[in-house]
Coordinates of C-alpha atoms (C1' of nucleotides) in Angstrom, one line a residue:
Chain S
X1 CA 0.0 0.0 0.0
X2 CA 1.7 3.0 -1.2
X3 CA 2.3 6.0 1.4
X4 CA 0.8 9.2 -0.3
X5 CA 1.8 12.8 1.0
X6 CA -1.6 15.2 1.1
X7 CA 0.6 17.6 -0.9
X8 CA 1.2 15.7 -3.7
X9 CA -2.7 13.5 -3.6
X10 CA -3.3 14.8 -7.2
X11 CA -0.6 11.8 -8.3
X12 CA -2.9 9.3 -7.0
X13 CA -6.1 10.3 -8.4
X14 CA -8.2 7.1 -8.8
X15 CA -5.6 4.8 -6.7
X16 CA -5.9 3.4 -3.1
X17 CA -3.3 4.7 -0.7
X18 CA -2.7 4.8 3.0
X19 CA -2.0 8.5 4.7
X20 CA -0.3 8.6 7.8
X21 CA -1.3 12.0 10.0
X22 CA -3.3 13.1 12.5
X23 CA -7.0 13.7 13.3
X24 CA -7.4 17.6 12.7
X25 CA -11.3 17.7 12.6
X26 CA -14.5 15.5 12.2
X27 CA -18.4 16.3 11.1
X28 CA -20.6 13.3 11.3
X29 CA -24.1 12.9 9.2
X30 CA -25.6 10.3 10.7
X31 CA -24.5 7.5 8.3
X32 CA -21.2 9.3 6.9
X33 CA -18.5 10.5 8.7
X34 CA -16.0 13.0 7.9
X35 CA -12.3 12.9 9.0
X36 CA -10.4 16.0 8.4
X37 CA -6.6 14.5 8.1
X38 CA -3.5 16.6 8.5
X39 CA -0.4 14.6 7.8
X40 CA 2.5 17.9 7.9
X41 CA 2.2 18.6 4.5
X42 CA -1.2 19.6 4.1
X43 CA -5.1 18.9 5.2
X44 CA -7.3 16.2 3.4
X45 CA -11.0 14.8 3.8
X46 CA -11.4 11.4 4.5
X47 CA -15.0 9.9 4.1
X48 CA -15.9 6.9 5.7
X49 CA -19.7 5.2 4.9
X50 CA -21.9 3.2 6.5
X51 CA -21.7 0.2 4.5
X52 CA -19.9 -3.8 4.0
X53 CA -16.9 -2.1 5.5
X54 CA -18.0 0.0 8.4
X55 CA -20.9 -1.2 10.8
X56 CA -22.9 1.4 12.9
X57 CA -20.3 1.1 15.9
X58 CA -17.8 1.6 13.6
X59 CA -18.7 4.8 12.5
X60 CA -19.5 5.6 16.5
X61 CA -16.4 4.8 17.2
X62 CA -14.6 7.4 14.6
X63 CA -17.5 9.9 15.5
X64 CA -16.0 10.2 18.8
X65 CA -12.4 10.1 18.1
X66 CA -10.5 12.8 20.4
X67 CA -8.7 15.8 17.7
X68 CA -4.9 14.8 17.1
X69 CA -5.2 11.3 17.3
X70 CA -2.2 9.9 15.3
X71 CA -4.1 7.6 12.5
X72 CA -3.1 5.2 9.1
X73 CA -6.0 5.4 7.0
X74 CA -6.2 3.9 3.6
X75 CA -8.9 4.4 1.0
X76 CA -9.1 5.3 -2.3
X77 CA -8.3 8.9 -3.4
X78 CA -10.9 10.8 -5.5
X79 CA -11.6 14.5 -7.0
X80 CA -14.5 15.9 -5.2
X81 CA -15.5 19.5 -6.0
X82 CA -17.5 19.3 -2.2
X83 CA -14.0 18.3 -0.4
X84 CA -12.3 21.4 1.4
X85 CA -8.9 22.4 0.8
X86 CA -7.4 20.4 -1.7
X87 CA -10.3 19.3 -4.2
X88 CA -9.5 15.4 -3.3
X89 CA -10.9 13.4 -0.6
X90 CA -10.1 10.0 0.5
X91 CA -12.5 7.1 0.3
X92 CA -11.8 5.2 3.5
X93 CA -12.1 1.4 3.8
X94 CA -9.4 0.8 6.5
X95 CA -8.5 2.9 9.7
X96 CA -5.7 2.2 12.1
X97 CA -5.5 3.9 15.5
X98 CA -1.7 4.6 16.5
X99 CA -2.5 6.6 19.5
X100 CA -5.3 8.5 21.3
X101 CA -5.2 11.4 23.2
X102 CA -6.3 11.4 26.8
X103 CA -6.9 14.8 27.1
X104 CA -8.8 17.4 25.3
X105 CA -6.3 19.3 22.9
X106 CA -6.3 22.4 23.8
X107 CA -6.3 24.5 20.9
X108 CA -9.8 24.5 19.5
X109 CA -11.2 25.8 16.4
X110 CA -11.7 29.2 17.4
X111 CA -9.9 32.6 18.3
X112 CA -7.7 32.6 20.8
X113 CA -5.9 35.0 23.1
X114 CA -1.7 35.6 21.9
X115 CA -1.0 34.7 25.8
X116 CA -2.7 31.3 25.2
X117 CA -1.4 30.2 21.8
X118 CA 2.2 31.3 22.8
X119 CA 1.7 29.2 26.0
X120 CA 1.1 26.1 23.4
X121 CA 3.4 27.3 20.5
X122 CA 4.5 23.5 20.5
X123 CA 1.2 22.6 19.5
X124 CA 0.6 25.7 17.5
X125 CA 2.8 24.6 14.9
X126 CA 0.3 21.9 13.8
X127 CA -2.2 24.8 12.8
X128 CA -2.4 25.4 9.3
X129 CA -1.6 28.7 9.3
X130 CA 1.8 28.3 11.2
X131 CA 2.5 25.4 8.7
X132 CA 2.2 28.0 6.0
X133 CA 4.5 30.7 7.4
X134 CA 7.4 27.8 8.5
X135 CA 7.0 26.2 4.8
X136 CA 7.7 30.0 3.5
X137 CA 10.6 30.5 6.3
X138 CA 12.0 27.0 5.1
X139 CA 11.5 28.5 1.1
X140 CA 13.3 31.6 2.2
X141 CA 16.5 29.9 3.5
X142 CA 16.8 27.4 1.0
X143 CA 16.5 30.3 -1.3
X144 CA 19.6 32.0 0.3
X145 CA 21.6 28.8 0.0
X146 CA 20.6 28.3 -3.1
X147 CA 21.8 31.9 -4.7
X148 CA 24.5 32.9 -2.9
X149 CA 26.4 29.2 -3.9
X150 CA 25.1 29.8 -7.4
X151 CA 27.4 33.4 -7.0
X152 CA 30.0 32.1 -6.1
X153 CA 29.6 32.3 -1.9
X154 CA 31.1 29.8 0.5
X155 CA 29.1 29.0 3.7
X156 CA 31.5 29.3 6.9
X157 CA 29.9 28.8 10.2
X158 CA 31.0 31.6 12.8
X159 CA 31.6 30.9 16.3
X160 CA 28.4 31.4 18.7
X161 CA 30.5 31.9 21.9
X162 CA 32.4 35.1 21.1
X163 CA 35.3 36.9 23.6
X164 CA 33.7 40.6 22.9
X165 CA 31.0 42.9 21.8
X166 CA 30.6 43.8 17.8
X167 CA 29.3 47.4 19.4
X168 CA 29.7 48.1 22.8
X169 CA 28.5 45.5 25.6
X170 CA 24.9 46.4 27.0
X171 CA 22.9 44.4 25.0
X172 CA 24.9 41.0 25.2
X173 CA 23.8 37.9 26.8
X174 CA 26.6 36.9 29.2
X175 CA 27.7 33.8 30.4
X176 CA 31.0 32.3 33.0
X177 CA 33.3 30.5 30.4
X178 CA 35.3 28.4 32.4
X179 CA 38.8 30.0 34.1
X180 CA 38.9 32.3 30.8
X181 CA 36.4 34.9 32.8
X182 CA 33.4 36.0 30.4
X183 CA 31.9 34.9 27.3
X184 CA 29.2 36.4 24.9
X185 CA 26.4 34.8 22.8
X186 CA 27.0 36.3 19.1
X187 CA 25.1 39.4 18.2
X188 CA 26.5 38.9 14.5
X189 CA 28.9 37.1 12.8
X190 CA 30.9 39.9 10.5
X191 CA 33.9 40.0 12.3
X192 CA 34.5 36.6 11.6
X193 CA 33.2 36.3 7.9
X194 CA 36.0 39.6 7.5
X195 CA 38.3 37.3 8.0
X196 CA 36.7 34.6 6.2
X197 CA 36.1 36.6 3.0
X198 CA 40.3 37.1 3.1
X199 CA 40.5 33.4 3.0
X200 CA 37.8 32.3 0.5
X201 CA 36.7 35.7 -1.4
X202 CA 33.2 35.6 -1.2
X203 CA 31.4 33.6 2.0
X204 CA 28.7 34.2 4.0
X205 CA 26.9 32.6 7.1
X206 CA 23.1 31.6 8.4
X207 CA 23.1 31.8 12.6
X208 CA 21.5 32.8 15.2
X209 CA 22.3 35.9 16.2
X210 CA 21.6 37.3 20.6
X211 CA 20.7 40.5 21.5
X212 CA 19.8 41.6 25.4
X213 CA 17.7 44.4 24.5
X214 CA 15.0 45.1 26.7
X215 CA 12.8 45.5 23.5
X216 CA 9.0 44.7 23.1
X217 CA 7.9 45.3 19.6
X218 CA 6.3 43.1 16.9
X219 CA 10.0 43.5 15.0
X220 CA 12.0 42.2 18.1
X221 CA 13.0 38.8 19.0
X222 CA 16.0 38.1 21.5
X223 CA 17.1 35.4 19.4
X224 CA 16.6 35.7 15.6
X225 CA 18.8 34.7 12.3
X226 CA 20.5 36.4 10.4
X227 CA 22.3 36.0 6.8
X228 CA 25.6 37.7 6.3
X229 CA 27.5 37.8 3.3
X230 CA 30.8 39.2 2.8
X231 CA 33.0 39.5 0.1
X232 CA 36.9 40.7 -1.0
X233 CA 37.0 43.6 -3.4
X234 CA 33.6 44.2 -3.1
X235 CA 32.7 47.8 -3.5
X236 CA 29.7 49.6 -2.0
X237 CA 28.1 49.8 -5.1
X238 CA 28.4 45.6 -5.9
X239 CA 27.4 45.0 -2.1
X240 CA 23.7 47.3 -3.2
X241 CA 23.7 45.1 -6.6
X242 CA 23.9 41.8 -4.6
X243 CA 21.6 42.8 -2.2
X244 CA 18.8 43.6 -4.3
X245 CA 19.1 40.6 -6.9
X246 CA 19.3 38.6 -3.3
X247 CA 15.7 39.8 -2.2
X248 CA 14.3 39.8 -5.6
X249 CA 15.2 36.2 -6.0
X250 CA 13.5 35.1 -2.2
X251 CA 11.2 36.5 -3.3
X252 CA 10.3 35.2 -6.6
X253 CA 11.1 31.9 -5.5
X254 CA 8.4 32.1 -2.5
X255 CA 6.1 33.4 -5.7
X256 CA 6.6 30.1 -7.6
X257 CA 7.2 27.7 -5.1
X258 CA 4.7 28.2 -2.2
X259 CA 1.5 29.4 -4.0
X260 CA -0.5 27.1 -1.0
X261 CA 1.0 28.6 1.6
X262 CA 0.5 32.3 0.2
X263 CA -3.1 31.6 -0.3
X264 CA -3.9 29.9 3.1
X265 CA -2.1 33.5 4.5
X266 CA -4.5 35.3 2.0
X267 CA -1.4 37.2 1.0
X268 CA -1.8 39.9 -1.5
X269 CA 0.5 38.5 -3.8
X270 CA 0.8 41.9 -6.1
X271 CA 3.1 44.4 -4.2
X272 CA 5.7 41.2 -4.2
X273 CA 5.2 40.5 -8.3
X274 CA 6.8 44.3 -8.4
X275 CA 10.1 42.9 -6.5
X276 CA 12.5 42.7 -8.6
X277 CA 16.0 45.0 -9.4
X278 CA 16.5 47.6 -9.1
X279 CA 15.5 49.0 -6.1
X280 CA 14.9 53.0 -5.9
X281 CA 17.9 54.6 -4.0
X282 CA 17.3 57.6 -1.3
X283 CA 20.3 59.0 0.4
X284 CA 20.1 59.4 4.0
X285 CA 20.0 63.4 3.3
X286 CA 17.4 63.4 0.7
X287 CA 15.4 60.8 3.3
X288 CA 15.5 63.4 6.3
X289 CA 14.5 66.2 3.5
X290 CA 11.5 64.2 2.7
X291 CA 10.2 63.1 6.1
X292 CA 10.6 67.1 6.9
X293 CA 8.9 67.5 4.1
X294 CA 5.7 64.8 5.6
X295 CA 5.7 66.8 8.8
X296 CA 8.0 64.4 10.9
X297 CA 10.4 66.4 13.5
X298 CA 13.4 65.0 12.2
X299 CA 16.8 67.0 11.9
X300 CA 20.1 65.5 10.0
X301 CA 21.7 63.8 12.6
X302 CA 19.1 62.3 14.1
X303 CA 18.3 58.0 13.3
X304 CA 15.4 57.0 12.3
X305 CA 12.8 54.7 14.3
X306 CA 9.6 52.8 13.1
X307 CA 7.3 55.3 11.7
X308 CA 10.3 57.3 9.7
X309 CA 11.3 54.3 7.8
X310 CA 7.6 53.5 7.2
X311 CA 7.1 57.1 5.8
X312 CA 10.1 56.7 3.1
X313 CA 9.1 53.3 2.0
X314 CA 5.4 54.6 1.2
X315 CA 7.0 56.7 -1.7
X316 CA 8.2 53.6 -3.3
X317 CA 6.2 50.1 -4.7
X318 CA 9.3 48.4 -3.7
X319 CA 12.3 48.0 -1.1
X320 CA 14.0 50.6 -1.0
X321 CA 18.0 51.6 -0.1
X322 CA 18.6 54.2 2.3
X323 CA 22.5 55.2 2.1
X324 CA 24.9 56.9 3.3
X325 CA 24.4 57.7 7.0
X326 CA 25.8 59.9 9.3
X327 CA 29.2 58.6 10.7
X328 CA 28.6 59.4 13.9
X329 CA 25.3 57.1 14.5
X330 CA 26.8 53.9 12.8
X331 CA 29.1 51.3 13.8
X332 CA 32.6 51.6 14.1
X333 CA 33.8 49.7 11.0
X334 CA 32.4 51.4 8.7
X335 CA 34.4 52.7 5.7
X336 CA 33.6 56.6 5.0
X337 CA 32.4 58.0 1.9
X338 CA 35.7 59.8 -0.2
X339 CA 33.7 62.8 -0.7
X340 CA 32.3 63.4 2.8
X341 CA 34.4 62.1 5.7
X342 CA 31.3 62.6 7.9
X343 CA 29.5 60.1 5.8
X344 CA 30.0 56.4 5.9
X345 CA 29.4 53.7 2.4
X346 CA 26.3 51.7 4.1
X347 CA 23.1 51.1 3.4
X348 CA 19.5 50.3 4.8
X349 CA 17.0 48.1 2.8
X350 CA 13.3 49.3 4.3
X351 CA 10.8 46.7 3.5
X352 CA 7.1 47.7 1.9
X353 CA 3.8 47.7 3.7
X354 CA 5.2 48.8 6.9
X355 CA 8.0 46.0 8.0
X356 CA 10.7 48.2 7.9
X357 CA 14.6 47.3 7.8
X358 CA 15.5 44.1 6.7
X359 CA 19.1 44.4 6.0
X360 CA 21.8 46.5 7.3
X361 CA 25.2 46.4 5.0
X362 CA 28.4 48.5 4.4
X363 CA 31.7 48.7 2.9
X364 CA 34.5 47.8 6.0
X365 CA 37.4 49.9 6.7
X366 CA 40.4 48.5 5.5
X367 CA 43.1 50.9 6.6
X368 CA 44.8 49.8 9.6
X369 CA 45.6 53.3 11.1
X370 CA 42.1 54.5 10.7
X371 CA 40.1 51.4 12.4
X372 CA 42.4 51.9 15.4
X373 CA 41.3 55.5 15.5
X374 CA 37.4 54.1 15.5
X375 CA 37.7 51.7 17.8
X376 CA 39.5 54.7 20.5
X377 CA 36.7 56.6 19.6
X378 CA 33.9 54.1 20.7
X379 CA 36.0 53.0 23.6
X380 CA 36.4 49.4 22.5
X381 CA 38.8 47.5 24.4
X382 CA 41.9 47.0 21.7
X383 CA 42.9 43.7 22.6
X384 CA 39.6 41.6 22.5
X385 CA 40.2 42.9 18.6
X386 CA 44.1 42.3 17.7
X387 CA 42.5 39.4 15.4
X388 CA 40.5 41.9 13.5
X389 CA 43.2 44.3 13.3
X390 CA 45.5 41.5 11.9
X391 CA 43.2 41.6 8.7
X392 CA 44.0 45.2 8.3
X393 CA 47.8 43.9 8.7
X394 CA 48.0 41.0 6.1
X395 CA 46.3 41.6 2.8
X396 CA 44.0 44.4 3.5
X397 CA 41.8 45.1 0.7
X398 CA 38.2 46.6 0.2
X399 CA 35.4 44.5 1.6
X400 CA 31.4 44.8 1.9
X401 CA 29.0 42.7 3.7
X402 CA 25.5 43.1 4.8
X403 CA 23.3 40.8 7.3
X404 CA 19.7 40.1 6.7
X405 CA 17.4 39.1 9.1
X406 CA 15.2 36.2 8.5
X407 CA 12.1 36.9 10.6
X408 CA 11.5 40.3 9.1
X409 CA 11.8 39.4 5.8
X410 CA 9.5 36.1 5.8
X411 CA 6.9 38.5 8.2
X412 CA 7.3 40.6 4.9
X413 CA 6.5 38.4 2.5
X414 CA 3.5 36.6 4.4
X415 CA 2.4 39.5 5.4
X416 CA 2.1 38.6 8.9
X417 CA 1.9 41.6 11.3
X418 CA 4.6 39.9 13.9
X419 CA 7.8 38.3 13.9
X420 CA 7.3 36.0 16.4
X421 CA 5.2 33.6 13.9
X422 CA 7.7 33.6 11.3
X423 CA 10.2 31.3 14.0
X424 CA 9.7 28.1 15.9
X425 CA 9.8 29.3 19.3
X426 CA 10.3 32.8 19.4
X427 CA 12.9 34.2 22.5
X428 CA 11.3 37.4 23.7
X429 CA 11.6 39.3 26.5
X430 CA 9.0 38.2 28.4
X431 CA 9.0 34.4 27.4
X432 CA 11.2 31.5 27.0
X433 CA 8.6 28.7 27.4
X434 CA 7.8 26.1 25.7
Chain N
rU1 C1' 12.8 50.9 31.6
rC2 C1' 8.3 54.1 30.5
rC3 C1' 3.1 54.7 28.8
rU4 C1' -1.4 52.1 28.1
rC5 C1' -5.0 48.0 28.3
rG6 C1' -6.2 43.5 30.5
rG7 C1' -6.4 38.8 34.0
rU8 C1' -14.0 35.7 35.6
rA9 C1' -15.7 27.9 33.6
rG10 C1' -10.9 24.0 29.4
rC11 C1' -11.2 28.3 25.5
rU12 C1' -13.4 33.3 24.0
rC13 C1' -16.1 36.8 26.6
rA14 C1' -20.6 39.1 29.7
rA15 C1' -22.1 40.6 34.6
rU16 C1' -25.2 49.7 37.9
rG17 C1' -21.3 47.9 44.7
rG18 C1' -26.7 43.5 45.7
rU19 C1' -28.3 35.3 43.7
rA20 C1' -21.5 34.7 39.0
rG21 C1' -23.8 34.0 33.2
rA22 C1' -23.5 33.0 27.6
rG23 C1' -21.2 30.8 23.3
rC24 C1' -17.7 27.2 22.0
rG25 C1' -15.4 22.7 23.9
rU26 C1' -16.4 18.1 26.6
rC27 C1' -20.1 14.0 27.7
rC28 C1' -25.0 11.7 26.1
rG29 C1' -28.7 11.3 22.1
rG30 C1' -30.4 12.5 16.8
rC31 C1' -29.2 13.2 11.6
rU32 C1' -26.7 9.5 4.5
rG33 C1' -22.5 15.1 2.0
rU34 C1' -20.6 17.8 6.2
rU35 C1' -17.5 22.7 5.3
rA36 C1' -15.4 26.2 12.6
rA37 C1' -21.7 21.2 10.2
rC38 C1' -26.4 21.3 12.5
rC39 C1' -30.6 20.0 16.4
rG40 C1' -31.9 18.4 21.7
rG41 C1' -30.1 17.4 26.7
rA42 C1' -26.2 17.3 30.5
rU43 C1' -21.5 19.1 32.5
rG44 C1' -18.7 23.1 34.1
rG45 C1' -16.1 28.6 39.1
rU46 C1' -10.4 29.6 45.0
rU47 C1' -13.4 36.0 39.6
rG48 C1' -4.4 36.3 39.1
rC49 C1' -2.3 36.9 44.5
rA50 C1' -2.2 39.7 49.3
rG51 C1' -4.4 43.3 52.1
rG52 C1' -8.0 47.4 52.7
rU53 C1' -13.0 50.3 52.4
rU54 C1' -18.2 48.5 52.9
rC55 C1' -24.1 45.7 55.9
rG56 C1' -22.4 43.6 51.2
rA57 C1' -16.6 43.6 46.4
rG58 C1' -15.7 40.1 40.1
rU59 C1' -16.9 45.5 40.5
rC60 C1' -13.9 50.7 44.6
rC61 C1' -8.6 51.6 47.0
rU62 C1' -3.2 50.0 47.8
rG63 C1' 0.8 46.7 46.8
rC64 C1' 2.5 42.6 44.1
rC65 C1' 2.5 38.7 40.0
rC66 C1' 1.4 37.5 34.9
rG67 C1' 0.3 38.9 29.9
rG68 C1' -1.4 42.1 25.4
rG69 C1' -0.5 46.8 22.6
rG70 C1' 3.0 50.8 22.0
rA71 C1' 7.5 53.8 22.9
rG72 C1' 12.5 54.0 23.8
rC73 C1' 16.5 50.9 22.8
rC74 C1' 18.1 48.2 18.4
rA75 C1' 25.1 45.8 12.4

RNA sequence: UCCUCGGUAGCUCAAUGGUAGAGCGUCCGGCUGUUAACCGGAUGGUUGCAGGUUCGAGUCCUGCCCGGGGAGCCA
């Protein structure tokens, strides 16, 4: 008895299989009783009749079958306009009960509060909507992999226990490492793809990145991932170029491969159609001009928060690049622009619709005598960095990386209005259970 | 950390300072095509915790705990 997936059923059209899943829902008629199978890869309707097959007890018996009851049933798969969700149902002569649940599941088919699901994300995951969003996260990172090796990018795994701060130390989680005295969970792993990029040209890396911040907003998680490539010889200008053909393919690829999901999110799938390169530029300068412009109380100098970036991207129909910062609100490795020493050679990418930045990237300072002045100037302690300083040492050269962060771009392109659906178990300030 | 809203049945929510309720779920029964099925019956409570005011507190006051929304913070 072949093993059908509910994604693929339409292969089997006319065949008898066996599905292996769970019991997600059941209606009864009287003399026909309806099982609503989920089996991970999508949601089915199995029928099973009152006939040779099934006696009256029978069909009792599956009446009253507890929700998430693990179940083999075979039957014959058929096309049946009245079936929900995938336009087959199964044809059931043969049920096997794995296991049944004692207790009432908790989640029901109805609302419920964001205290409650979070409480149960564990079981959360088996809703269909969650399954959607994690199939797009998992479409997303395979899409990463799958461009940056086809350009040429070698993956290199950074270290998650790290000696020091990328910029400054109050937002790090710290931990006792042994007789060594304190050790940090990464906030990012450029440092170490710097160095990585001097060995192998063009590498990047896919971890988790840590940050302490005390924030609470529907962009913030404690614990989120991150993509950062980094490449030798790469200027400013080819860091923008890979970034946009980067997001444009994600995105594309989400398009084409995960039509399902997109639909079960009811995601309007127009504003990410337009996605493609290139992406309109803004300067930082020309950005603060125009949100003076809108009325916001913003003066050059100043960084933007939530509502500023929200206000560029609405003059644009896709992401858009914000560039060229101030110097002095930045991080400390950031290479300045020839032409205007209070400048620096970075860039912003604001998501559409409201989800704001989704990458940060820059051109690095290469010159040894100048990234010792920067790291005086933010009072970084010199010796936690001699290894960084080395690269400035041996073979300096141009370099330009950027890190993108997972969760806001797959909240982007589902369109869901937190970030804390588009991960497994989201880390937040205020919860670290289940 | 600050502002703001909330915590009542398993879940989602009602309840002028005056007998704690409904829907859903669950259990029992009915129904041969249901779509969060439907119909009938049954079941369900330390009103977050501690104290105070009052003849009387779910309701008012104080403190604490937990959570939602937002701000700040944020390669």
């Amino acid at each position: 008895m072949p093993w059908a997936t509910i994604e693929n059923i339409d292969w089997w059209e006319g065949k008898d299989v066996e599905i292996r899943g769970w019991l997600a829902n059941r209606r009864s008629s009287g003399k026909v009783v309806f099982l609503i199978l989920r089996d991970g890869t999508g949601f089915i309707q199995a029928t099973v009749a009152l006939n040779e097959v099934f006696s009256k007890e029978d069909l009792k018996f599956l009446e009253r079958l507890p929700f998430e009851s693990a179940l083999l049933v075979r039957g014959r798969v058929r096309r049946e306009p009245r079936a929900p969700f995938c336009g087959y149902e199964l044809e059931v002569w043969g049920v096997r009960v794995i296991s049944v649940p004692r207790e009432e599941y908790p989640i029901q088919k109805k609302e419920h509060s964001v205290e409650f699901l979070m409480e149960h994300r564990h079981l959360w995951l088996r809703s269909r909507r969650q399954n959607a969003i994690l199939r797009i996260r998992n479409a997303v990172i395979m899409g990463i992999h799958e461009f940056l090796q086809k350009e040429g990018f070698t993956l290199i795994d950074p270290p998650i226990l790290t000696p020091a701060a990328c910029e400054g130390t109050t937002t790090l989680f710290e931990l006792e490492y042994f007789d060594l005295g304190k050790a940090y969970l990464s906030q990012s792993g450029q440092l170490y793809m710097e160095a990585a990029c001097m060995a192998f040209g063009r590498v990047y890396c896919l971890a988790p990145a840590f940050r302490a911040e005390k924030s609470k907003t529907r962009r913030h998680l404690t614990e989120f991932w991150m993509v950062e490539p980094e490449a030798a010889f790469f200027t400013f200008e080819d860091n923008l170029h890979l970034q946009e053909r980067l997001v444009s393919f994600i995105v594309q690829k989400v398009l084409s491969e995960c039509p399902r999901e997109l639909e079960i999110l009811e995601r309007d799938t127009k504003p990410l159609e337009r996605v493609t390169p290139p992406f309109p530029r803004i300067s930082y300068s020309e950005a603060i001009e125009l949100l003076q412009r809108k009325g916001f109380p913003v003066r050059w100098g100043d960084d933007f928060g939530g509502d500023e970036e929200t206000a560029v991207s609405e003059e644009f129909d896709r992401p858009v690049f914000i560039h060229h910062y101030p110097r002095a609100i930045k991080a400390f490795y950031m290479q300045p622009d020839p032409e205007n020493p209070d400048l620096v050679l970075n860039d912003d990418l604001i998501a559409p619709e409201g989800y704001g930045e989704i990458i940060g990237g820059s051109e690095r300072i290469y010159d040894l005598a100048l990234l010792e002045e920067r790291l005086r100037e933010h009072n970084l302690p010199r010796e936690a960095f001699e290894w960084y300083l080395d690269l400035r040492r041996f073979g300096a050269c141009p370099h330009s990386g950027f890190g993108l962060g997972i969760e806001r771009t797959v909240a982007w392109i589902c369109g869901v209005h937190h970030i804390r659906e588009t991960i497994p178990f989201p880390r937040q300030i205020y919860r670290i259970y289940p």
